[in-house]
XYZ file of C-alpha atoms in Angstrom:
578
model
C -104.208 -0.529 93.666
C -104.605 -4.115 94.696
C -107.448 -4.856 97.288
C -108.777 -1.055 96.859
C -112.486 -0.068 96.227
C -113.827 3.565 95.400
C -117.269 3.530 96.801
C -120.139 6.282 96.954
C -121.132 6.546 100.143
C -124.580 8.611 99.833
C -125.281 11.731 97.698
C -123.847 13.904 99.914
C -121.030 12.061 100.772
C -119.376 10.987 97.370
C -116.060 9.607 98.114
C -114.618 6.967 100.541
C -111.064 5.120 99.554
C -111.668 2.104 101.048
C -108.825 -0.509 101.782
C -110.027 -4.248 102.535
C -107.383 -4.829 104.998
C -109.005 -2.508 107.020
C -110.937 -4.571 109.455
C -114.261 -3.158 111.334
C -113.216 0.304 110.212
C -116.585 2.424 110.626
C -117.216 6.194 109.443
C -119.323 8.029 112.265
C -122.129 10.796 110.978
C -119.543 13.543 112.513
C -116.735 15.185 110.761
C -113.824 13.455 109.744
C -110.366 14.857 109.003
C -107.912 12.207 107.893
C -104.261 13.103 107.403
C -102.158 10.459 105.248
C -101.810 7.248 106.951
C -99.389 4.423 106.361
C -100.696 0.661 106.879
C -98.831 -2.253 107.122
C -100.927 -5.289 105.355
C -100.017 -9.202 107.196
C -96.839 -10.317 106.816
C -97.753 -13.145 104.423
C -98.989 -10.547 101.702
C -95.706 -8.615 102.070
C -97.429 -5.212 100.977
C -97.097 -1.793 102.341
C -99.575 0.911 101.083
C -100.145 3.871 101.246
C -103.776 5.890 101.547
C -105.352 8.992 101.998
C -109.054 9.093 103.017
C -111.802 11.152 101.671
C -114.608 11.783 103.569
C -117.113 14.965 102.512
C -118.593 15.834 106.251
C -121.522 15.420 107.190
C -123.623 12.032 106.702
C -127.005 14.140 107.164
C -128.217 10.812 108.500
C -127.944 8.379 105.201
C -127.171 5.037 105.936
C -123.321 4.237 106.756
C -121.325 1.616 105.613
C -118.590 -0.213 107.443
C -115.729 -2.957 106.113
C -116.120 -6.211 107.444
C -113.313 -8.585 108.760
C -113.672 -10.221 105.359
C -113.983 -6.641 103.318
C -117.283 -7.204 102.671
C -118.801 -3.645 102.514
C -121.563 -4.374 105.084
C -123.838 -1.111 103.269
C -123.984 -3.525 100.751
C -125.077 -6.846 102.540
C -128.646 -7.679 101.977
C -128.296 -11.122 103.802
C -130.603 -11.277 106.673
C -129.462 -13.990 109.239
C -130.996 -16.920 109.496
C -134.368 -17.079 112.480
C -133.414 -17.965 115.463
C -135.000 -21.648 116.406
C -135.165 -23.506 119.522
C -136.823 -20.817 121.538
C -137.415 -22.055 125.180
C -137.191 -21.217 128.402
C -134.430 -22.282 131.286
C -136.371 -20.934 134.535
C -139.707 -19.556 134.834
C -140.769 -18.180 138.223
C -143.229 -15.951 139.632
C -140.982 -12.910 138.011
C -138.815 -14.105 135.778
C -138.826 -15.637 132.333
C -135.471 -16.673 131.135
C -135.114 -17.621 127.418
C -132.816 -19.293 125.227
C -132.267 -19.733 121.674
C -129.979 -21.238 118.913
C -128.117 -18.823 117.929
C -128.876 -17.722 114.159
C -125.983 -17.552 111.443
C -125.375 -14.745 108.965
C -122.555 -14.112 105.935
C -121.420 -11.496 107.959
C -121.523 -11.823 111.350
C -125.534 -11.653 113.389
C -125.090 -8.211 115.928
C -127.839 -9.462 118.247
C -131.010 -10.749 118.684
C -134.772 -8.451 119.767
C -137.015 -10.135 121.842
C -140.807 -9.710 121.624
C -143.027 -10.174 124.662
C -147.071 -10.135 123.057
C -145.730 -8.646 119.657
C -144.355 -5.455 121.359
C -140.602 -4.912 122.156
C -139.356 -5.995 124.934
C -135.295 -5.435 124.128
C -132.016 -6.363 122.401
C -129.622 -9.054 123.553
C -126.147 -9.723 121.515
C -126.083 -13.400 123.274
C -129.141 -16.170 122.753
C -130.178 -15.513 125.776
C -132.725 -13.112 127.741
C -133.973 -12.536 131.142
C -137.391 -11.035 131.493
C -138.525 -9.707 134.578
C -140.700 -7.157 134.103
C -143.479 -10.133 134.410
C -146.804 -10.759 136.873
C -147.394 -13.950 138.865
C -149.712 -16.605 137.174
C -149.371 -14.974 133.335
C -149.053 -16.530 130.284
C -146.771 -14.714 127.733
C -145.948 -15.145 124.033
C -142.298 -14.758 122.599
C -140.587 -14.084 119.633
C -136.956 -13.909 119.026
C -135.689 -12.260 115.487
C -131.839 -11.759 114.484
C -130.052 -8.751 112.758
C -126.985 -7.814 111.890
C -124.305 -5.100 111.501
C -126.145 -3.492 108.378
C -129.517 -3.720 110.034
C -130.724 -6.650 107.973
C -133.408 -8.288 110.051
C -134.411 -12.094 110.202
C -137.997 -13.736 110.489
C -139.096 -13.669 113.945
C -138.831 -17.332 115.228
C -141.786 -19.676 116.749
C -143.829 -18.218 119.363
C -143.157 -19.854 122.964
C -145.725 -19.423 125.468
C -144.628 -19.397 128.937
C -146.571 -19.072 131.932
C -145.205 -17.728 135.262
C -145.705 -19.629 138.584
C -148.055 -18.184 140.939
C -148.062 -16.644 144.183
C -148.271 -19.255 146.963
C -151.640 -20.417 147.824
C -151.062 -19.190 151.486
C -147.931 -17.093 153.173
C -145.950 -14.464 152.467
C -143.838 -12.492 149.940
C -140.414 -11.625 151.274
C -137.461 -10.339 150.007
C -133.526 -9.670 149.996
C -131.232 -7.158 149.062
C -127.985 -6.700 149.085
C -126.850 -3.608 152.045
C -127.284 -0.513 152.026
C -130.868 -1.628 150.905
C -131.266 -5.046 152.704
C -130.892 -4.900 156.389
C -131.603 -7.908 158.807
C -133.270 -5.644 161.133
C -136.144 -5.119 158.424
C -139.371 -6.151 157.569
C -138.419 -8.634 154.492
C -140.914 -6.464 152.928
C -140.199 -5.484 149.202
C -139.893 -1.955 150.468
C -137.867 -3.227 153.546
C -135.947 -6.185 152.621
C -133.722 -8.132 154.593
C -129.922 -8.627 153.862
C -128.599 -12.073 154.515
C -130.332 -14.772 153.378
C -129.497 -17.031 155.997
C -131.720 -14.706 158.184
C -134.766 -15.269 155.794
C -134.216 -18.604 155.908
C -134.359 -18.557 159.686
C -137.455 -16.879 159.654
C -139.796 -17.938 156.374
C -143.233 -20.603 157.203
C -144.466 -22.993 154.545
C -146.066 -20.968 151.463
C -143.742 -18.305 151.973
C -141.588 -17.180 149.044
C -138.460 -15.012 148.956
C -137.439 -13.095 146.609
C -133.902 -12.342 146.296
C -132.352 -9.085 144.656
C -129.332 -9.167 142.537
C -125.617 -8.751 144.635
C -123.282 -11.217 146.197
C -124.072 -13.251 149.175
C -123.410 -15.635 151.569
C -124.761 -19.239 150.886
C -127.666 -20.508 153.501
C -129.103 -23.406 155.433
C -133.244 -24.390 154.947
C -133.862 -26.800 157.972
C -137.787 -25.366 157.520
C -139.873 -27.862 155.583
C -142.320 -26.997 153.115
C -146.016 -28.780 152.865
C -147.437 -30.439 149.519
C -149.813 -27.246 149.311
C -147.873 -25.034 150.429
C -144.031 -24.952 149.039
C -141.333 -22.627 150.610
C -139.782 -20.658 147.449
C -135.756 -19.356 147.071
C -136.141 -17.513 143.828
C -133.908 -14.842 142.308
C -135.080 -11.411 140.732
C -132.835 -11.342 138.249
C -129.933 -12.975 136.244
C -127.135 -12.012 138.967
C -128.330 -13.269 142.378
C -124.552 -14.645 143.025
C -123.860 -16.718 146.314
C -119.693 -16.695 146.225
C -118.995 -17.271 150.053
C -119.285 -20.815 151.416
C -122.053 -21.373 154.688
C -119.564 -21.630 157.393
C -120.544 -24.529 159.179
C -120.096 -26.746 155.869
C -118.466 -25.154 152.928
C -121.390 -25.289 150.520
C -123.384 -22.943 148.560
C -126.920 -23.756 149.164
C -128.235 -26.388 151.879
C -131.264 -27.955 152.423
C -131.358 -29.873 155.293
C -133.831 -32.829 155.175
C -136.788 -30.641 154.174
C -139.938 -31.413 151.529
C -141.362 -28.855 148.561
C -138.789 -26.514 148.817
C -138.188 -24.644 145.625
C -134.491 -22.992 144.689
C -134.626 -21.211 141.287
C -132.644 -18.916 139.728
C -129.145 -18.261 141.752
C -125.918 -18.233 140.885
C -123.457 -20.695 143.113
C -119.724 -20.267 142.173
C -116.565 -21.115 143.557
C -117.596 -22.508 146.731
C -115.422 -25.051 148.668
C -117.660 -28.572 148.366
C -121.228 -28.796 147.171
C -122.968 -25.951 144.753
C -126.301 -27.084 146.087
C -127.213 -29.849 148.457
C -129.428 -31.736 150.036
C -128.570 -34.353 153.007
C -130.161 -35.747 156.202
C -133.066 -37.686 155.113
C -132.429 -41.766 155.102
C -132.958 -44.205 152.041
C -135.930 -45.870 153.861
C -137.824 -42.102 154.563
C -135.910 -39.775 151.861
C -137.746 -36.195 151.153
C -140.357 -35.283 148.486
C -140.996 -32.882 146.196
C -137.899 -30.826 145.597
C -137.334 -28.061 142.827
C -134.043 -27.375 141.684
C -134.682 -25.149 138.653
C -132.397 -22.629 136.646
C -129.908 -22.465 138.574
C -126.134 -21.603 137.747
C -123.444 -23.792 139.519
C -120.076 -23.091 138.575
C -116.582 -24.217 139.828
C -117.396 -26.058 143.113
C -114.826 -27.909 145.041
C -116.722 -31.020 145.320
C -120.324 -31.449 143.535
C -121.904 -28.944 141.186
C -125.464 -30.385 142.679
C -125.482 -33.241 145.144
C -128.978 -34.650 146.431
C -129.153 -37.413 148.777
C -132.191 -39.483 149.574
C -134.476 -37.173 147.091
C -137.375 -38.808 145.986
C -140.424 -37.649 143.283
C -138.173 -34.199 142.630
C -137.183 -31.721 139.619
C -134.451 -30.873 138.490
C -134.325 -28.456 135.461
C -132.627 -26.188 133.430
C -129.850 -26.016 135.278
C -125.939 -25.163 133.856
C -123.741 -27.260 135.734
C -119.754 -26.695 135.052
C -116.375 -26.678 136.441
C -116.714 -28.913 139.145
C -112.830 -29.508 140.636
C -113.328 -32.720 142.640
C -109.558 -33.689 143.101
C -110.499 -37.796 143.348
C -112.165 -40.748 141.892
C -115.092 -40.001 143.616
C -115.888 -36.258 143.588
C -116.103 -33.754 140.509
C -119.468 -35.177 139.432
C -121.855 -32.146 137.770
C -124.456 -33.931 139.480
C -124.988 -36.552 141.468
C -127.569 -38.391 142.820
C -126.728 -40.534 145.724
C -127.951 -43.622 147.941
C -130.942 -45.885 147.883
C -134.404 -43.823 148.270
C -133.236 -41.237 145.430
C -136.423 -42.890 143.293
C -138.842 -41.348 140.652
C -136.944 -38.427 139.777
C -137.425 -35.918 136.847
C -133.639 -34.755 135.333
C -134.633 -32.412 132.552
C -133.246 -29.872 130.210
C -130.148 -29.332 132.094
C -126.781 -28.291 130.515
C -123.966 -30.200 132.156
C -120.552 -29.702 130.754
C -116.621 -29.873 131.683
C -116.624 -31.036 135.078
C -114.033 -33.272 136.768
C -115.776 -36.469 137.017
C -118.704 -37.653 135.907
C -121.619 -35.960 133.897
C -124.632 -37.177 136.280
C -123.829 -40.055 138.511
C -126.396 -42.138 139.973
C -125.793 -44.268 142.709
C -127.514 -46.940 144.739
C -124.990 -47.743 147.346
C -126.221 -50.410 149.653
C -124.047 -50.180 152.287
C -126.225 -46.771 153.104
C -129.038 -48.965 153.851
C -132.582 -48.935 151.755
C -132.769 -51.598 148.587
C -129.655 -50.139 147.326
C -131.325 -49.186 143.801
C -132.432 -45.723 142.965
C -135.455 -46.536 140.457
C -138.122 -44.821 138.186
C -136.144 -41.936 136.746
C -136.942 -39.783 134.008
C -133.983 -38.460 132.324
C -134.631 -36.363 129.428
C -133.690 -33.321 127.170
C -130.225 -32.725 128.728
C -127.038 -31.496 127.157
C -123.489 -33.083 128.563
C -120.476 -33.053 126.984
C -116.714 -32.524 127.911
C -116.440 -34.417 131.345
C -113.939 -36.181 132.224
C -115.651 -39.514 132.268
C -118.393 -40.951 131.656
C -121.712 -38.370 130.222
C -124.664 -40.729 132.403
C -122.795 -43.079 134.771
C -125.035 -45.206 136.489
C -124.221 -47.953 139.690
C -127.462 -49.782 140.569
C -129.921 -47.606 138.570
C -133.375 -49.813 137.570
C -136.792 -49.416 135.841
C -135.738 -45.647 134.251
C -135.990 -43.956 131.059
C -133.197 -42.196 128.959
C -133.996 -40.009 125.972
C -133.723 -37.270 124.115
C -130.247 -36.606 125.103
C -127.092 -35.147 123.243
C -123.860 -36.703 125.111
C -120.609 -36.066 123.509
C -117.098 -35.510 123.721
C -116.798 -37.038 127.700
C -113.837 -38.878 128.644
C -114.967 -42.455 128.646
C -118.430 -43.674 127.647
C -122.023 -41.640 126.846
C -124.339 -44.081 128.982
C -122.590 -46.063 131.391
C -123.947 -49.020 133.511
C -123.135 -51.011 136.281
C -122.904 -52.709 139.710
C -119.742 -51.573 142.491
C -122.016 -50.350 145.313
C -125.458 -50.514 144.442
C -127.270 -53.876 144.779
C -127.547 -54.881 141.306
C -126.828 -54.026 138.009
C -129.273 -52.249 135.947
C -132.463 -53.669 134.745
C -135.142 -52.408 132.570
C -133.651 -49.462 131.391
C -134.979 -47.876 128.393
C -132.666 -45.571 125.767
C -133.923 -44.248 123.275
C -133.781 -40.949 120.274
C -130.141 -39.884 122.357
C -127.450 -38.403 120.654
C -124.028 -39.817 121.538
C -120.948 -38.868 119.959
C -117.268 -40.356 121.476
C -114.335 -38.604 119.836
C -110.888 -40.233 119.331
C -109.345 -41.535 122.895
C -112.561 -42.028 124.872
C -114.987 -45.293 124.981
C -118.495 -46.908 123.889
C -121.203 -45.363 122.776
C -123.297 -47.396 125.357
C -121.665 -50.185 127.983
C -123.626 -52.217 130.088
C -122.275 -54.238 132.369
C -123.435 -56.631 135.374
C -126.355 -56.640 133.453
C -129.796 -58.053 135.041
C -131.947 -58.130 131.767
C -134.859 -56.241 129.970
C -132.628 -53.283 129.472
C -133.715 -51.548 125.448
C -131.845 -49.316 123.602
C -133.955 -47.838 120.194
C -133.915 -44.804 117.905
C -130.038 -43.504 119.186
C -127.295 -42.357 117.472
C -124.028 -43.656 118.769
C -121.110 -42.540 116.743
C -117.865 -43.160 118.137
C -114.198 -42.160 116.554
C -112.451 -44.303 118.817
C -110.330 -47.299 117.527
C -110.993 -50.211 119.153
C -114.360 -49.232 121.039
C -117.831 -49.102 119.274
C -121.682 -48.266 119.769
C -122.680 -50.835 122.084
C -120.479 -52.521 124.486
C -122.244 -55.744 126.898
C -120.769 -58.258 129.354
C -124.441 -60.280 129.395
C -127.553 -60.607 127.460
C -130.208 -61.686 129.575
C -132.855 -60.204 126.939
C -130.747 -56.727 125.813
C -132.975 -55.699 122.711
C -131.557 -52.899 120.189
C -133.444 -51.426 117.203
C -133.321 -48.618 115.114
C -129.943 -47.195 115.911
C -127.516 -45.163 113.781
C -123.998 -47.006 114.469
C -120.770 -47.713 113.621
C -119.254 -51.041 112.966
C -118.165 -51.998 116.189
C -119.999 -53.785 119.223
C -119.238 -56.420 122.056
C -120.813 -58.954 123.685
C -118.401 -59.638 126.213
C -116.962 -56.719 127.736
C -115.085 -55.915 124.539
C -112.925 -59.072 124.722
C -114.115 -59.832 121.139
C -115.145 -57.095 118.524
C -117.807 -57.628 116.150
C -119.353 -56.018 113.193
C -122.793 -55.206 112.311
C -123.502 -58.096 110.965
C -122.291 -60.089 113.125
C -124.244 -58.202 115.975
C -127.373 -58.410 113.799
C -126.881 -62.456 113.376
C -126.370 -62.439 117.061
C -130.219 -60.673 117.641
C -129.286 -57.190 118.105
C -130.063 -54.323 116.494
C -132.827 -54.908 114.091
C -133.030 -51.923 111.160
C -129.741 -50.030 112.450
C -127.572 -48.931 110.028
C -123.802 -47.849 109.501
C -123.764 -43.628 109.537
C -120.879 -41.163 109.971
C -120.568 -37.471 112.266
C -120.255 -36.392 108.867
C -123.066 -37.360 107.362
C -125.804 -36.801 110.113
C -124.876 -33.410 111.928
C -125.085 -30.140 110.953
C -121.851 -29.481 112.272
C -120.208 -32.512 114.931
C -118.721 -31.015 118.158
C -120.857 -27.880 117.745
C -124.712 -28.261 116.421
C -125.701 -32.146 116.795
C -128.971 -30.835 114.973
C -129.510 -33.212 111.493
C -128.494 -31.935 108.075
C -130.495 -32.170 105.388
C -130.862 -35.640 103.730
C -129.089 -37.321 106.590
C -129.504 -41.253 107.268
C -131.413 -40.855 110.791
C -133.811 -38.718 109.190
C -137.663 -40.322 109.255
C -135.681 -44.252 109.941
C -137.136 -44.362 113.637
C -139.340 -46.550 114.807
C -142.490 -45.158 116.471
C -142.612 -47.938 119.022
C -140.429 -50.595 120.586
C -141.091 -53.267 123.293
C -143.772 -51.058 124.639
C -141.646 -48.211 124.479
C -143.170 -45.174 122.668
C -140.552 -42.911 120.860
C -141.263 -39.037 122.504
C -143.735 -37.005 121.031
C -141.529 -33.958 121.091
C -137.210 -33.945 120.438
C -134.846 -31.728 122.574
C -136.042 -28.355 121.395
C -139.372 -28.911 122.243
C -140.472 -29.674 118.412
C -142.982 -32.483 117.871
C -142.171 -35.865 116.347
C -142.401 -36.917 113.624
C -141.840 -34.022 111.283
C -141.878 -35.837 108.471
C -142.866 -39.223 107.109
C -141.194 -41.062 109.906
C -139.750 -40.312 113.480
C -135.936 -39.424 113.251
C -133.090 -41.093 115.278
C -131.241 -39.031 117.885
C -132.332 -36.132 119.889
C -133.591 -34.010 117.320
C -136.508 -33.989 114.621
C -135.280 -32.378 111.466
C -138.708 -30.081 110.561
C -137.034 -28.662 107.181
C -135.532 -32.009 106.043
């Protein structure tokens, strides 16, 4: 019969008339009784068969097989899926580790993934992802990740990561919240006694106190108490499903921090509230606030901002997921955004910013809010943003700052975009370098500068665009714009894409010494998907380790260390098996 296999099963069970067209079709270890069964193969094969099936009870325990979507008898696979790389962390806390991972590949199909905390089990997961918290204050921990799949085949464990947890505050108190019947407001806030509403422990916490915050639903909250330099106030969620879903009353948001220094918000969950995920207002651009933490958080489906900060200055931001933000006009629906003069010498790191109305991160000066109207000295670095509406890193009045080691694709206009509308001048000094930009069919440049003030460098990138008509890198000015190293298409501007020109023609103009003509095809392991380099691709060890006293970064997105190999690699990631 066509498509039929007669397979042993095990010694003591020694027939099984299999049928490929029988998808995820799995004999149990109990006692079958099959009666003759009719099935109806897909139209397009236009075959009807018929098929009784054998099974001698009984397993006694021997290994089962099953039939694959693809009829491969998984008994018979041998295939172990590939390790799991990338193995990092997206919040770490005083009792929580949360991991992540690249999720490993297999002929069949990978069933899940077992973590290891200090080579002993720690559990299973069937995403690339894991939340410890079973873990002590100020404790360093080693994991491994491995993969297996349906027939038990097992990968390699991955690449230890280390991670340490935060400690305890110096000073102040541990408090908590629970959901009711647990949490009550007329508690303690000890861990036996916790409160309910965390609007009530933010009424009552004192620098260095930390609260700890059960998983359930709540209510979003206010903090108008400031924390010290020594002494940080702490928001930080138990586990993976601390959910605030109800606006604050009085403003519609999820979280608000109301002109307040080292405060720490880790952890939560913020979705579907009317305007801002998480916010922070009420500082000016001449006295903004210090030291914020806004770390692995989940802000999902706002109604006006994902994350707005206003007036933040020498703050983290981290390992956030940013998505869905509605907006509903030109200038809301940013994932993040960073507004008004003050907003200086922040860290933007390892965040995951993706399909949100607007803007990816927008950065703006705005002078008419008072200050210099610049927002200077940022660090952004290690983020993922892709499939927003417009532009991946918009930037209006954005000086002296640092952009690498990010993948940017698939956003409705440009990667990295650069201007002056409100802020007080264009950008200057900005360095780009080992990003990974991708613009698909429809959208704009790779990088566009405009309003340009000078000194701004741009090394080590890929910038692939499939967009007629557009290119890699897009000016209006060149008051000392310097390029090297990049992996490009043919297509560039000098003024404001009025005229088009080639490579060459950009290299006899003074730009982009050493960059080279490459294709999506060529360089990624799989565009739209993994931006990671294939083997043998162009951008592989053609970096440059140093550019206008730029240094490329000693370590790519993942974490790995540069160079690999025999040079540094372009774009965001360092190919270690290429």
């Amino acid at each position: 019969m066509q498509n039929q296999q007669i397979h042993q099963l095990t010694k003591k069970n020694p027939v099984e008339i299999l049928i490929r067209q029988m998808t995820n079709f799995t004999f149990s270890k109990e006692s079958i009784k099959h009666t003759s069964r009719r099935m109806v193969l897909s139209a397009n094969r236009v075959l009807a068969v018929s098929a009784i099936i054998f099974l001698i009870v009984s397993c006694g325990g021997e290994k089962v097989n099953t039939i694959d979507g693809d009829g491969t008898l998984a008994g018979n696979d041998t295939a172990s899926p590939s390790i799991p790389t990338g193995l990092t962390s997206t919040v770490i806390t005083a009792a929580r580790v949360g991991l992540s991972w690249i999720a490993s590949t297999d002929n069949v199909g990978v069933n899940g993934y077992r973590v290891y905390r200090d080579g002993i089990a720690l559990g299973t997961t069937a995403n690339a992802t894991y939340s410890d918290t079973s873990v002590l204050p100020s404790t360093s921990y080693d994991y491994v990740v491995l993969a297996y799949d349906v027939a038990g085949n097992e990968s390699a464990g991955s690449a230890t990561y280390t991670a340490t947890t935060s400690a305890l505050p110096p000073s102040g108190n541990a408090l908590y919240v629970a959901p009711p019947p647990t949490g009550n407001d007329g508690n303690n806030g000890s861990q036996g006694q916790p409160w309910a509403t965390l609007q009530y422990a933010a009424d009552n916490i004192s620098p260095g106190d930390t609260v700890f915050v059960a998983d359930g639903s709540y209510t979003g909250f206010i903090v108008s108490m400031t924390g010290q330099l020594n002494n940080r106030i702490t928001f930080s969620a138990l586990g993976n499903s601390a959910v605030i879903d109800k606006d604050i009353p009085a403003n519609g948001d999820g979280i608000r921090l109301e002109n307040v220094s080292y405060v720490t918000i880790e952890g939560f969950t913020i979705n579907g509230v009317t305007n801002r995920g998480i916010a922070h207002r009420g500082a000016t651009a001449t006295s903004p606030v210090n030291g914020l933490i806004i770390r692995g958080n989940t802000i999902q489906n706002s109604g006006l901002f994902g994350l707005y900060l206003s007036q933040v200055a020498n703050s983290t931001i981290e390992n956030n997921v940013i998505s869905g933000t509605i907006g509903g006009s030109s200038t809301t629906g940013h994932g993040f955004y960073l507004a008004n003069a003050g907003s200086d010498s922040n860290v933007i790191k390892q965040n995951t910013i993706f399909n949100n109305d607007n803007e990816g991160i927008h950065l703006n000066g705005d002078q008419s809010i008072g200050g210099d109207g610049l927002i200077s000295n940022l660090l952004i670095e290690r983020n993922y943003i892709y499939g927003n509406a417009n532009n991946g890193i918009n930037m209006d009045g954005v000086n002296d700052s640092v952009i690498r080691n990010n993948v940017i694709y698939n956003n409705g206009r440009s990667g990295i975009r650069s201007y002056k509308i409100d802020g007080a001048a264009g950008s200057a000094r900005l360095a780009i370098y080992n990003n990974t930009i991708h613009v698909l069919s429809g959208q704009n440049w790779g990088i566009k500068i405009t309003e340009d003030e000078g000194q701004n460098v741009a090394f080590n990138n890929i910038l692939i665009n499939e967009n007629g008509g557009t290119g890699s890198i897009s000016l209006d000015a060149t008051k000392g714009f310097s390029s090297s190293n990049n992996a490009v298409i043919n297509s560039f501007s000098t003024d404001r894409d009025a005229t088009i020109l080639s490579l060459s023609q950009w290299q006899s103009a003074g730009y982009g010494t050493n960059s080279f003509l490459a294709t999506a095809a060529e360089l990624f392991v799989s565009p739209g998907t993994n931006y990671q380099l294939q083997s043998g691709a162009s951008a592989v060890n053609s970096g440059v380790i140093s550019y206008m006293s730029y240094s490329a970064p000693t370590i790519d997105i993942l974490g790995n260390p540069r160079p690999a190999g025999a040079g540094v690699d372009i774009g965001a990631y360092e190919c270690a098996v290429c």
